CSV table of C-alpha atoms in Angstrom, one decimal:
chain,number,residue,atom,x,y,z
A,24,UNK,CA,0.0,0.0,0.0
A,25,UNK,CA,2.8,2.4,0.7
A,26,UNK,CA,4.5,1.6,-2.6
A,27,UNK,CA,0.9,2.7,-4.3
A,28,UNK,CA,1.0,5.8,-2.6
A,29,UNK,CA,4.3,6.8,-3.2
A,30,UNK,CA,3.9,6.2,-6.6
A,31,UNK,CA,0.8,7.8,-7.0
A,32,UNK,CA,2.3,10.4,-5.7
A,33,UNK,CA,5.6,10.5,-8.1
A,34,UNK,CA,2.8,10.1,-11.1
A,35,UNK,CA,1.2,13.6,-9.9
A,36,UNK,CA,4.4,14.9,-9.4
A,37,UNK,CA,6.0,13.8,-12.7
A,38,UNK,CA,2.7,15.2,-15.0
A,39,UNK,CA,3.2,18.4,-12.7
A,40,UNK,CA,6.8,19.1,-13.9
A,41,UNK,CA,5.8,18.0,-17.1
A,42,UNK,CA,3.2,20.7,-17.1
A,43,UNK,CA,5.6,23.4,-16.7
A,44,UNK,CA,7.6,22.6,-19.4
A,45,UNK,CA,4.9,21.6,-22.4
A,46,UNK,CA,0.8,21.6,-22.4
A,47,UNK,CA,-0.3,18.6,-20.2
A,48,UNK,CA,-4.3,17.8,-21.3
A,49,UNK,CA,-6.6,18.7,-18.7
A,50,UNK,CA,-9.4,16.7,-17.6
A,51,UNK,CA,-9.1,13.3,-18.1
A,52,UNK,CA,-6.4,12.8,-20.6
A,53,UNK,CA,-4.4,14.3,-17.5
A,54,UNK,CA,-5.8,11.8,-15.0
A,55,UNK,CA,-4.6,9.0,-17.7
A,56,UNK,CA,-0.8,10.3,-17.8
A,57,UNK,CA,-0.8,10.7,-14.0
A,58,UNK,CA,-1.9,7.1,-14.1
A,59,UNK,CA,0.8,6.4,-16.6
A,60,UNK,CA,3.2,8.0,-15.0
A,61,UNK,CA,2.2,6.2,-11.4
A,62,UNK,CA,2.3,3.0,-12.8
A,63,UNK,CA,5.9,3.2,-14.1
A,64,UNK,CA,6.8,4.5,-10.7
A,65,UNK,CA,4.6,1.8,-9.2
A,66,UNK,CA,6.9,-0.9,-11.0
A,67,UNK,CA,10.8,0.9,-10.8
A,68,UNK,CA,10.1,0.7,-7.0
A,69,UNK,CA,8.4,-2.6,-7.0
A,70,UNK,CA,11.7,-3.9,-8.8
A,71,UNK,CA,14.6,-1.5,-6.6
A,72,UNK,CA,12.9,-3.0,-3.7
A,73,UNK,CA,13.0,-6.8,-4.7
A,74,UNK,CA,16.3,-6.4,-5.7
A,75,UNK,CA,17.4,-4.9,-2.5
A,76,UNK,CA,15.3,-7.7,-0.4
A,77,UNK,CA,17.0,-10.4,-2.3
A,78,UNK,CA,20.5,-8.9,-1.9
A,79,UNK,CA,19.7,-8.7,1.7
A,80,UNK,CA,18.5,-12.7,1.7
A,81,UNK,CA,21.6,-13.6,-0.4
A,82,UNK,CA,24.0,-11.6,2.3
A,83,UNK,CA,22.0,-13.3,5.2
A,84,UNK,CA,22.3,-16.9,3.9
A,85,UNK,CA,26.2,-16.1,3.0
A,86,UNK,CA,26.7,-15.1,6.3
A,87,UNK,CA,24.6,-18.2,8.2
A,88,UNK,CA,26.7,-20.5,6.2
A,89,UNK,CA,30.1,-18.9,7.3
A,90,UNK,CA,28.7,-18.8,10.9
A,91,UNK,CA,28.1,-22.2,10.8
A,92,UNK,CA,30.5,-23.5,9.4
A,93,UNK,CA,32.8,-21.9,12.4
A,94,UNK,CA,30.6,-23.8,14.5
């Protein structure tokens, strides 16, 4: 849930930069690339954050194994 928040809010901050630089649609075609840009968000964190769980899980198990092998 907080990953869908964050990126939620990242898409409404990405379409608002965007806005200031070139004419973002108003209405719904606006609500669509907020979406668009939450839901690429939505997925770059999903990923950074899987990858950093499984480098955690790979250090952990690396570590139990030296530890027991000491044992």
């Amino acid at each position: 849930m907080k990953n869908l928040l964050i990126s939620i809010f990242l898409g409404a901050l990405f379409n608002s930069i965007l806005g200031n630089f070139m004419t973002v649609p108003e209405g719904g075609a606006g609500v669509i690339i907020t979406l668009i840009f939450a839901a690429f968000s939505y997925i770059s964190l999903s990923l950074y954050k899987n990858r950093k769980r499984k480098k955690r899980t790979f250090l952990q198990e690396k570590l139990d194994k030296n530890t027991n092998k000491t044992d």
